XYZ file of C-alpha atoms in Angstrom:
703
model
C 161.695 141.798 58.543
C 160.744 143.768 61.696
C 162.158 146.892 60.835
C 158.936 147.898 59.102
C 160.224 150.966 57.033
C 161.254 150.172 52.944
C 162.678 152.400 50.833
C 163.691 152.030 47.413
C 167.495 152.642 45.908
C 168.407 153.314 42.608
C 170.463 151.029 40.139
C 173.828 153.041 40.932
C 173.887 151.707 44.376
C 174.487 148.336 42.946
C 177.679 149.066 41.425
C 179.294 148.760 44.666
C 178.438 145.404 45.120
C 180.502 144.478 41.667
C 183.617 146.309 41.685
C 185.786 144.087 43.877
C 185.100 141.275 41.566
C 185.719 143.018 38.307
C 189.035 143.221 37.072
C 188.038 145.084 33.810
C 188.009 149.320 34.075
C 184.443 150.505 34.909
C 183.924 154.094 34.189
C 181.770 156.439 36.033
C 179.071 157.215 33.492
C 178.288 153.320 33.600
C 175.231 152.024 35.098
C 173.778 148.595 35.189
C 170.709 147.966 32.600
C 168.521 144.861 32.140
C 168.275 144.361 28.124
C 164.967 142.273 28.015
C 164.262 140.165 25.025
C 161.300 138.473 25.940
C 160.542 134.698 24.947
C 163.205 132.346 24.254
C 164.080 131.272 20.562
C 162.989 128.102 19.491
C 165.896 127.753 16.899
C 167.750 124.766 17.851
C 171.232 126.182 17.236
C 170.269 129.540 19.301
C 172.842 129.920 22.122
C 171.331 132.918 24.408
C 174.753 133.862 26.005
C 176.830 134.176 22.641
C 173.903 136.201 21.902
C 174.205 138.557 24.412
C 178.262 138.862 23.945
C 177.727 139.633 20.844
C 175.289 142.423 21.010
C 177.463 143.915 23.984
C 180.775 143.565 21.771
C 178.706 145.366 18.869
C 177.503 148.256 20.772
C 180.769 148.922 22.871
C 183.184 148.061 20.170
C 185.186 146.027 22.949
C 186.578 142.551 22.189
C 186.171 141.374 25.523
C 183.230 142.626 27.369
C 184.674 141.289 30.971
C 183.270 143.485 33.443
C 180.280 144.413 31.396
C 178.204 141.474 31.322
C 176.724 141.161 34.571
C 173.729 138.399 33.981
C 172.313 136.055 31.233
C 168.673 135.376 31.299
C 168.707 132.059 29.404
C 166.506 129.266 30.817
C 162.967 130.356 31.134
C 163.303 133.558 29.337
C 165.647 135.563 27.417
C 167.454 138.807 28.089
C 170.806 140.111 30.122
C 171.768 142.497 32.452
C 174.923 144.919 31.908
C 176.729 148.082 32.684
C 176.319 150.504 29.722
C 176.498 154.063 29.483
C 173.214 155.996 28.345
C 174.416 156.259 24.755
C 175.190 152.436 24.612
C 171.852 151.902 26.242
C 169.667 153.849 23.486
C 171.586 151.970 21.041
C 170.891 148.496 22.016
C 167.070 149.534 23.182
C 167.173 150.270 19.029
C 168.233 146.746 17.998
C 166.208 144.403 16.669
C 164.889 141.524 19.250
C 165.434 143.894 22.174
C 161.962 144.322 24.003
C 162.987 147.085 26.728
C 166.076 147.958 28.444
C 165.385 149.318 31.825
C 167.672 150.630 34.697
C 168.511 148.142 37.412
C 166.603 149.167 40.765
C 166.938 148.045 44.539
C 163.853 146.370 46.046
C 163.580 145.609 49.946
C 163.020 142.952 52.179
C 159.855 143.217 53.349
C 155.547 129.799 64.254
C 154.920 127.835 67.538
C 151.030 128.472 67.125
C 150.113 130.315 63.519
C 149.510 127.006 61.741
C 147.281 126.036 64.650
C 145.649 128.832 65.033
C 144.534 128.448 61.078
C 143.068 125.075 61.705
C 146.205 123.249 60.340
C 147.108 121.110 63.432
C 149.720 118.289 63.849
C 148.261 114.873 64.236
C 146.256 112.339 62.716
C 143.138 114.344 62.569
C 144.601 116.611 59.772
C 144.483 115.353 55.995
C 147.960 114.791 54.499
C 149.420 113.457 51.727
C 152.935 112.755 52.169
C 153.627 111.180 49.293
C 153.063 114.208 46.850
C 154.014 116.276 49.896
C 157.532 114.946 49.488
C 157.295 115.718 45.671
C 156.498 119.327 46.354
C 159.309 122.013 45.808
C 158.751 125.156 47.299
C 160.890 128.074 45.592
C 162.393 130.770 48.201
C 163.649 133.737 46.668
C 165.079 135.926 49.761
C 168.464 136.565 51.254
C 169.569 133.195 51.338
C 169.003 130.036 54.302
C 171.071 128.542 56.655
C 171.598 124.854 55.667
C 172.507 123.709 59.651
C 169.039 124.477 60.885
C 167.035 121.554 62.001
C 163.888 122.902 60.409
C 165.767 121.927 57.191
C 167.157 118.499 58.419
C 166.923 115.749 55.866
C 166.180 113.087 58.610
C 163.807 110.666 57.208
C 163.753 112.188 53.806
C 164.360 109.972 50.392
C 166.434 111.772 47.189
C 164.970 114.572 45.500
C 162.139 114.378 43.075
C 163.201 113.192 39.844
C 161.585 116.503 38.175
C 164.439 118.726 40.108
C 166.562 120.156 37.364
C 168.719 122.463 40.050
C 171.388 122.792 41.507
C 173.300 123.300 45.126
C 175.906 126.127 44.244
C 175.687 127.626 48.005
C 179.145 128.735 48.075
C 181.895 127.996 50.565
C 180.744 126.033 53.685
C 177.302 125.293 52.396
C 175.858 122.008 51.980
C 172.410 121.079 50.551
C 170.723 117.631 51.329
C 167.373 115.682 50.600
C 165.423 118.546 52.321
C 166.989 121.658 51.160
C 167.694 120.298 47.768
C 168.980 123.259 45.729
C 170.876 126.664 46.495
C 171.455 129.726 44.141
C 173.580 132.820 44.729
C 173.355 135.916 43.067
C 175.148 138.428 45.260
C 178.746 136.911 45.246
C 178.395 136.651 48.819
C 177.099 132.447 48.532
C 173.709 131.401 49.809
C 174.464 131.310 53.554
C 171.563 133.773 54.959
C 173.451 136.438 56.876
C 170.311 138.408 58.173
C 167.827 135.518 59.054
C 165.037 136.675 56.810
C 165.106 133.860 53.942
C 165.726 131.357 57.151
C 162.804 132.239 58.705
C 160.119 132.658 55.634
C 161.474 129.484 54.175
C 161.094 127.617 57.765
C 157.630 129.306 58.002
C 156.606 128.022 54.460
C 158.207 124.309 54.670
C 160.312 124.145 57.534
C 160.540 120.651 59.614
C 158.536 120.251 62.831
C 161.221 121.099 65.863
C 160.083 120.649 69.255
C 161.009 122.975 72.046
C 161.634 125.812 69.962
C 161.735 129.657 71.557
C 163.300 133.183 71.398
C 164.945 132.779 74.623
C 162.136 130.944 76.198
C 159.512 133.027 74.698
C 157.044 131.261 72.724
C 157.805 127.950 73.355
C 156.619 125.215 71.704
C 157.035 123.254 67.967
C 157.901 125.342 65.061
C 156.925 124.079 61.761
C 155.600 124.945 58.118
C 152.715 124.489 56.203
C 154.369 121.421 54.274
C 156.955 120.004 56.653
C 157.685 117.007 54.194
C 158.036 119.161 51.444
C 161.343 120.436 49.434
C 163.038 123.606 49.543
C 165.202 125.427 47.168
C 166.873 128.659 48.139
C 167.655 131.535 45.586
C 169.571 134.332 47.318
C 168.925 137.539 45.628
C 169.190 140.405 49.194
C 172.140 141.784 50.571
C 172.009 144.429 53.566
C 172.002 146.958 50.574
C 168.865 145.307 49.235
C 167.596 143.432 46.363
C 168.496 144.083 42.735
C 166.295 143.934 40.033
C 168.811 141.847 37.764
C 169.339 139.230 40.472
C 165.510 138.802 40.886
C 165.006 138.345 37.268
C 167.885 135.753 37.256
C 165.937 134.033 40.245
C 163.068 133.647 38.327
C 164.741 132.400 35.345
C 166.148 129.465 37.170
C 163.541 128.493 39.503
C 161.097 128.145 36.758
C 163.610 125.867 34.634
C 164.622 124.251 38.067
C 161.416 122.798 38.357
C 160.074 124.434 41.519
C 156.127 124.346 42.066
C 155.529 127.506 43.568
C 157.573 130.585 44.903
C 157.116 132.495 47.781
C 158.881 135.921 47.814
C 158.842 138.206 50.698
C 160.392 141.553 48.806
C 159.151 144.776 46.951
C 158.938 148.052 46.422
C 157.546 150.758 48.735
C 154.663 151.171 46.589
C 153.056 149.390 43.504
C 155.398 149.838 40.308
C 154.018 149.509 36.945
C 154.232 145.903 35.613
C 156.800 146.401 33.088
C 159.237 148.059 35.659
C 158.382 145.427 38.001
C 161.048 142.625 38.089
C 158.533 140.549 40.247
C 155.564 141.070 38.143
C 157.671 140.084 35.028
C 159.045 136.847 36.201
C 155.857 135.897 38.310
C 154.070 135.913 34.624
C 156.495 133.671 33.141
C 155.879 131.271 36.400
C 152.310 131.541 35.766
C 152.844 130.618 32.024
C 154.504 127.719 33.429
C 152.183 126.373 35.653
C 153.831 127.785 38.837
C 152.144 130.391 41.547
C 153.986 133.275 42.910
C 152.934 134.102 46.504
C 154.041 137.607 47.711
C 154.019 140.036 50.389
C 151.652 143.228 50.438
C 154.293 145.472 52.227
C 154.681 147.476 55.276
C 153.541 150.782 54.465
C 150.337 150.311 56.020
C 147.583 151.584 57.352
C 147.773 154.723 54.838
C 145.909 153.701 51.766
C 147.293 152.818 48.165
C 150.242 151.703 49.453
C 149.903 147.696 48.589
C 152.695 146.163 46.730
C 152.297 143.572 44.114
C 149.034 144.542 42.627
C 149.256 142.017 39.160
C 146.473 139.756 39.090
C 148.875 136.697 38.317
C 150.530 137.228 41.975
C 149.016 136.019 44.801
C 149.420 139.296 47.130
C 149.471 138.648 51.155
C 148.370 140.992 53.667
C 149.297 140.567 57.401
C 147.177 139.983 60.275
C 147.204 138.460 63.938
C 146.785 135.029 65.542
C 145.425 134.356 69.131
C 148.607 134.802 70.640
C 150.653 138.297 71.927
C 153.422 138.987 73.857
C 153.094 141.966 76.319
C 155.728 143.806 78.679
C 154.497 145.127 81.807
C 155.837 148.177 83.369
C 155.738 147.886 87.279
C 156.005 151.548 88.723
C 157.536 152.539 92.040
C 153.931 153.444 93.159
C 152.516 150.025 92.431
C 150.803 150.883 89.293
C 150.980 148.586 86.366
C 151.164 149.827 82.521
C 150.854 147.316 79.689
C 153.004 148.028 76.787
C 154.300 145.756 73.662
C 157.544 143.886 73.114
C 159.195 140.765 72.635
C 161.721 141.273 75.991
C 163.539 138.135 76.739
C 165.756 140.046 79.677
C 165.200 139.012 82.984
C 165.508 142.051 85.300
C 165.186 139.813 87.926
C 162.638 141.901 90.042
C 164.747 144.638 90.541
C 163.254 148.413 90.077
C 165.431 150.953 88.250
C 165.218 154.662 88.171
C 163.375 156.468 85.348
C 164.820 159.340 83.380
C 162.862 160.908 80.864
C 164.807 162.112 77.874
C 163.137 165.766 78.169
C 164.911 166.131 81.795
C 168.496 164.535 80.502
C 168.867 167.031 77.929
C 172.122 168.003 76.801
C 173.223 171.733 76.166
C 173.076 170.828 72.255
C 169.042 169.971 72.076
C 166.008 171.478 73.134
C 164.015 169.779 75.937
C 161.480 168.958 73.200
C 163.913 167.186 70.826
C 165.477 165.525 73.974
C 161.807 164.349 75.142
C 162.124 161.996 71.528
C 165.599 160.731 72.693
C 167.063 162.083 69.533
C 170.690 161.328 68.840
C 173.536 163.552 70.817
C 170.439 165.366 72.596
C 170.984 163.234 75.851
C 173.444 163.872 78.655
C 175.066 160.365 79.577
C 175.730 161.006 83.164
C 172.166 161.755 83.654
C 171.012 158.157 82.073
C 173.676 156.079 82.927
C 172.085 153.035 85.017
C 168.382 154.123 84.335
C 165.539 153.333 82.559
C 165.385 155.594 79.513
C 161.535 156.993 78.834
C 161.444 158.254 75.162
C 158.026 160.139 73.339
C 159.792 158.258 69.889
C 161.702 155.505 68.893
C 165.479 157.302 68.747
C 166.148 155.558 72.029
C 166.716 152.345 71.154
C 169.405 153.978 68.768
C 171.173 155.271 71.358
C 170.359 153.485 74.640
C 173.704 151.921 74.538
C 175.897 154.595 73.992
C 174.262 156.511 76.874
C 174.407 153.555 79.462
C 170.601 152.858 79.638
C 169.450 149.583 81.536
C 166.210 149.793 79.780
C 163.970 151.789 77.461
C 160.314 152.677 77.609
C 158.847 154.373 74.407
C 155.810 155.674 73.200
C 154.480 153.428 70.717
C 153.142 153.801 66.933
C 151.978 150.301 66.449
C 149.833 149.259 68.655
C 148.877 145.491 67.287
C 152.695 144.445 67.291
C 155.324 143.529 69.576
C 159.285 144.080 68.607
C 162.365 142.599 69.621
C 164.904 144.814 70.981
C 168.591 144.587 72.358
C 167.613 145.470 75.807
C 164.578 145.521 78.135
C 161.954 147.373 76.548
C 158.545 148.103 76.544
C 156.277 150.320 73.590
C 153.537 152.214 75.537
C 149.986 153.353 74.026
C 149.812 157.302 73.887
C 147.605 157.028 76.906
C 149.946 154.882 79.022
C 153.097 156.718 77.950
C 151.351 159.902 79.147
C 150.374 158.618 82.498
C 154.033 157.292 82.693
C 155.301 161.149 82.268
C 152.821 162.427 84.731
C 154.070 159.925 87.267
C 157.965 160.879 86.377
C 157.222 164.693 86.519
C 154.744 164.061 89.861
C 155.992 164.427 93.565
C 155.522 160.431 93.975
C 158.674 158.653 94.867
C 160.627 156.443 94.098
C 160.772 156.956 90.350
C 161.475 153.546 89.396
C 160.208 150.754 87.239
C 160.490 146.863 86.702
C 159.761 145.719 83.089
C 158.231 142.266 82.937
C 157.221 140.403 79.449
C 154.366 138.065 79.377
C 152.346 135.908 76.618
C 148.857 136.206 76.137
C 146.164 134.151 74.536
C 143.084 136.617 74.557
C 142.658 137.346 70.983
C 139.469 135.396 69.474
C 139.969 136.300 65.788
C 142.540 137.519 63.190
C 142.837 141.470 62.817
C 144.905 143.111 60.081
C 147.974 144.664 61.340
C 148.080 148.597 61.374
C 151.552 148.274 59.514
C 149.975 145.970 56.659
C 149.660 147.795 53.169
C 146.285 148.668 51.971
C 144.980 149.283 48.684
C 143.271 150.306 46.433
C 145.175 148.983 43.610
C 146.779 152.185 41.759
C 147.779 150.100 38.624
C 145.179 148.066 37.671
C 142.162 149.692 39.552
C 139.555 147.356 39.230
C 141.630 144.327 40.664
C 141.050 144.175 44.491
C 144.446 143.960 46.450
C 145.399 142.661 48.892
C 144.066 139.181 48.040
C 144.200 137.820 51.210
C 145.641 137.937 54.729
C 147.540 135.397 57.042
C 149.760 135.446 60.526
C 152.274 138.111 59.949
C 152.554 139.524 63.522
C 155.276 138.030 66.050
C 155.858 134.662 64.103
C 158.347 132.373 65.762
C 160.568 130.596 63.396
C 163.913 129.402 62.048
C 166.559 132.251 62.255
C 170.186 132.705 61.237
C 172.933 132.664 64.002
C 174.574 135.323 61.738
C 171.846 137.627 61.733
C 170.526 140.221 64.594
C 167.277 139.417 65.927
C 167.040 143.404 66.146
C 168.987 146.237 65.446
C 172.661 146.550 67.435
C 171.573 143.009 68.954
C 174.389 141.069 69.723
C 172.994 137.846 70.669
C 173.046 134.629 68.380
C 169.903 132.846 67.939
C 168.501 129.776 65.903
C 164.973 130.757 66.147
C 163.713 134.709 66.389
C 160.248 136.540 66.602
C 159.649 138.847 63.505
C 156.670 140.753 62.308
C 155.951 141.990 58.938
C 154.029 141.143 55.433
C 157.339 139.001 55.050
C 155.944 136.771 57.451
C 152.587 136.443 56.581
C 153.646 135.864 52.510
C 155.045 132.065 53.398
C 152.104 130.989 55.304
C 149.762 131.425 52.325
C 152.939 129.803 50.125
C 152.628 126.968 52.631
C 148.826 126.636 52.353
C 149.047 126.449 48.440
C 151.634 123.822 48.749
C 149.487 122.119 51.131
C 146.455 122.461 48.552
C 148.447 121.510 45.582
C 149.521 118.046 47.588
C 145.906 117.504 47.210
C 145.182 118.679 43.740
C 148.524 118.364 42.087
C 147.222 119.346 38.391
C 145.291 122.332 39.773
C 146.882 125.791 37.774
C 147.964 128.610 39.875
C 144.498 130.312 39.372
C 142.507 127.410 40.784
C 144.819 127.477 43.486
C 144.499 130.891 44.426
C 140.851 131.029 43.804
C 140.242 127.880 46.380
C 142.278 129.943 48.953
C 140.268 133.148 48.565
C 136.743 131.846 47.863
C 137.004 129.620 51.313
C 138.737 132.339 53.481
C 137.313 133.461 56.749
C 135.988 136.842 57.174
C 138.096 139.222 59.390
C 138.139 142.981 60.546
C 140.967 145.577 60.566
C 142.128 148.214 62.376
C 141.573 152.228 61.479
C 138.587 153.853 59.886
C 137.845 154.284 56.269
C 139.787 152.383 53.781
C 142.155 151.008 56.294
C 139.145 148.815 57.987
C 137.841 147.385 54.591
C 138.648 144.928 52.017
C 141.290 147.130 50.763
C 143.057 146.029 53.943
C 142.611 142.239 54.134
C 141.426 141.325 50.485
C 138.838 138.176 50.210
C 139.595 137.433 54.254
C 141.907 135.416 56.409
C 143.113 132.078 54.825
C 141.760 128.730 55.744
C 144.053 125.933 54.806
C 141.589 122.960 55.758
C 138.219 124.570 53.714
C 140.802 125.373 50.719
C 140.909 121.675 49.914
C 137.528 121.596 48.858
C 136.506 124.801 47.357
C 133.452 123.500 45.066
C 133.713 125.877 42.264
C 136.772 128.025 41.278
C 137.351 130.460 38.985
C 139.776 129.783 36.514
C 142.513 132.325 34.655
C 145.305 131.503 32.240
C 147.876 133.173 29.853
C 145.306 134.441 27.038
C 143.007 135.561 29.710
C 145.600 137.780 31.517
C 146.669 138.847 27.913
C 143.021 140.162 27.509
C 142.898 141.989 30.670
C 146.242 143.686 29.863
C 144.656 144.661 26.454
C 141.567 146.120 28.222
C 144.263 148.340 29.963
C 145.131 149.600 26.903
C 148.692 148.171 27.000
C 150.371 148.406 23.521
C 152.029 145.496 21.846
C 155.699 146.526 22.673
C 154.497 146.834 26.462
C 152.746 143.579 26.460
C 156.041 142.036 25.523
C 157.916 143.307 28.141
C 155.480 141.733 30.183
C 154.564 137.965 28.401
C 157.709 138.082 26.656
C 155.708 136.978 23.283
C 154.804 139.349 20.492
C 150.585 139.794 20.977
C 148.617 142.236 19.115
C 145.419 143.614 21.024
C 141.785 143.307 19.288
C 138.435 143.238 20.121
C 138.537 139.726 20.241
C 141.382 139.428 22.902
C 140.177 142.647 24.816
C 137.855 142.731 28.151
C 137.146 145.228 30.778
C 139.646 144.804 33.491
C 136.769 144.458 35.932
C 135.697 141.468 34.128
C 138.749 139.261 34.199
C 137.594 136.060 35.680
C 139.001 136.798 39.177
C 137.879 135.422 42.523
C 136.890 139.133 43.865
C 134.923 141.751 42.123
C 136.039 145.216 42.294
C 135.352 148.533 40.129
C 136.349 152.097 40.548
C 133.674 154.687 39.964
C 134.347 157.933 38.270
C 132.773 159.963 40.663
C 130.882 162.050 38.686
C 127.490 160.686 38.445
C 124.946 160.578 41.175
C 123.576 157.090 39.953
C 125.667 154.311 38.511
C 125.405 150.556 37.098
C 128.497 148.273 37.252
C 128.291 144.479 35.622
C 131.075 142.040 36.520
C 131.343 138.895 34.075
C 132.380 135.896 36.151
C 132.458 131.930 35.047
C 132.783 129.112 37.410
C 134.520 125.543 37.143
C 132.673 122.692 39.174
C 135.417 121.154 41.007
C 133.015 119.745 43.487
C 130.605 117.032 42.766
C 128.168 116.313 39.571
C 124.863 117.089 39.586
C 125.288 120.119 42.160
C 123.753 122.936 42.574
C 124.742 126.390 43.750
C 122.461 129.295 45.398
C 123.709 132.871 45.361
C 123.486 134.929 48.283
C 123.912 138.511 48.779
C 125.234 139.951 52.242
C 125.175 143.687 52.900
C 128.315 145.347 54.465
C 129.667 148.326 55.431
C 126.225 150.183 55.794
C 126.273 149.711 52.013
C 122.821 150.797 50.111
C 123.865 149.170 46.928
C 121.534 147.034 44.441
C 123.067 143.807 43.931
C 121.871 141.329 41.457
C 122.876 137.602 40.582
C 121.852 136.453 37.122
C 121.150 133.712 37.091
C 120.890 133.126 40.713
C 121.001 129.450 40.617
C 124.032 127.512 38.459
C 123.325 123.695 37.950
C 126.527 121.395 37.500
C 126.028 118.168 35.860
C 129.412 117.016 35.513
C 133.005 117.653 36.873
C 134.904 120.544 35.336
C 131.733 121.936 33.726
C 131.717 125.750 33.308
C 128.805 127.947 33.788
C 128.689 131.659 33.944
C 126.933 134.515 35.651
C 126.606 138.064 36.049
C 126.235 140.576 38.949
C 124.749 143.636 38.107
C 125.401 146.656 41.013
C 123.505 149.701 40.838
C 123.389 152.767 43.381
C 123.343 156.110 43.745
C 125.382 159.240 45.519
C 127.714 156.627 47.071
C-alpha cells in the first residue's frame, strides 16, 4: 500500500472481528489458536471437519462447539482454528495427530508504463500464447476485488478452464464472470474490496487492457496486467485491522484445491518470521508440493538491513524498484524560484499563489516552536494557518491539514524516490530544498507565497531499488539470498476500488489509482511467472523461478553498504522476454527443500509443521543450506578466520537446445578481491533435460 509502515497485531485483535457473528458465549480467556495436523489422511472414511469437532468436544467438554470452531482446513492440508483457553491449548497440543498449536496473528498488506518498461509491450511483436494464457488461473490472496472494474470484464472470454474447481462465494451484490472466475471470503465482510489494495494487485498481475485510464489525468494511458487473457480467483483475507493467520491458511488450503496455477500474495510481517510460525511459508510449501509457485512481497521496511519478509526458498520474494516514469510537484515561490518535490498531486491550483506559513511560526500555546515545526497534532493555531500553504518539517501536516484549514502542505521528505498520493495539494521536498524554502519564508523577501504544480517525467534510464524496499541479509536461512528479484513497485497506476481511499482522509472515489510498495512489485513478477508458464505449462515452480532469476537485468540500489548490494535486489530486475528462454535452470523439488531444512537442523516435529509429513533427517537427506540447488549463491562467514574457503555445489538442467556448450565467466563486483573458481569451467549438454553439476570455490582473506 502507499503507507509504507507495517505492524503486527497479536491474535487477540482477531476476536473483535468474530464477536458479532457468534451466538455462543465467548470468555475473555479464550484466544484463537491454529491447530495444525499436517497432511490429510488417505483413509477413505476420514472426514476432517467431524474429526476437528470431535477433538474440540473432547477437550472442552462442551456438546456444542458453536462459537469455538473458527475454521477447518480440509482440502489441501489438515487442521483447524478454534477459540481455546491456555489449558485447552495445552491439552490439544499433546493429542495424537496434532503437529502444533500456535496463536493466530495479524499480518499486514504490503500500470500504464511498467509493462512497457520491462519490455512486455502490446502488439504483434511480443510472443503470446493466448489459448494457454486463457487456461491460466492466478490466485490473488489479498483484500478482495472490485468485480465491476473494466480490468476484470469478461468480454471475449470463454467459459472457465475445466480444471477449475472453485466457487464464486463473494457475498451480497457480488458476481463473478468468465474473467473473475472465483471468489472466497474469510473475513465475514464479503469478497468485495473496500480498500483498493486487492483490486490494484489483481489488475497489475492479470487485468485486461483498459485504454485512457488515469488518476485524475495523471499517468494517462492503457493499463493492463502481464497476462491479460488469464483468469483470476480472489481470496479475501484482509480487513482494515490486518490479515489473520487462520484466514491466510484457509485461503492457501482452498486456492491449492481450487486449481490455481500460481499465487500472488502482497502480505507479510514487518520482519521475517521463522518458517514454522509463518502461515505463508507453511501454505506456500504445500502449494509448491502441488506445483504452484507462490510470489510474495519483500516488505517496506528498507533501507535498513535484515528487514526482508518471506525468506523461505520455496517462496519467490520480490523487491521494489523504479520505472522510467516519475511524478514531480514543483513549488513555484513568490520570488520566481522553483523547487522540485515529489507527490502525485491531482489538484489544480489554477495558477494562483497562496501565502506560506511555517508550522513553527503558527505554534499554539500548547507546544514549543520545534514541535510545531513538525506540525504535530494540536500544536498549530488554526487562525494562523487557515487559507494558507502549511510548511512542515515532518509528515504530520497531512493528518491535521483539514482540521486547521490549510489549502496545501509542503513537507520535508524522508523518501527521495517515491511520490505519494495526498488528499490535498502537496509536495515532498528533499532536505536541501526544504531548508531553502524555510530560509525564504524567514527572509525579508516578499511576497511569501507559492504555487504547486505537478508534472510527469520520463528521465529515468535504468531501474533503481526503492529506498523503502526491505533488504537482506536473510536472518532465518542465512545462506539463502533474499530478496530474489526486483520489479516495478514505485508509482504504479492500476485498478482501484471506488470504496477505498486513494490516501488517508481522501474522500474522492476513483477507479484507478497510483500506489507504491513491494505490494505493487509482487504482482508484476506473478504476471511474468504466469507469462512464462503459458509457454512452458509443465515447468515446475522452481524452473519458472530459476528462469526469471537467471535472466534478470543488472540494477543498482540507493544507499550505502548493504542497502546498495544484492541484499537489495537479489538477482536483478525482472526481464519477461528473456525469461522465456533461460537455456539452463536450477531445479528443486520437495525432497530438496526437506534436505535443506534438515541441514538447518530442524527436528522431525518442526519439519512436519512445515511440510505436513513425517520426516526423519539422516545423512542421506541432509545438505548444507548453501548447497541447496538455488539460482543464487550466498554464504555467511563466521567472521573469526582471516582466510576462508567456501564451496557451492549446483546442478543445471538443459532446457535450451541439444548439443549445447556453456562456459563460465566470473566478473568481480563491489571492489571484491575474492578468488573464484568454477569446476568444471565448461559444461557440455548432449540432450534436452540432461543434468550437469559443477562447483564454485570462493577463497579470500580479511574481508
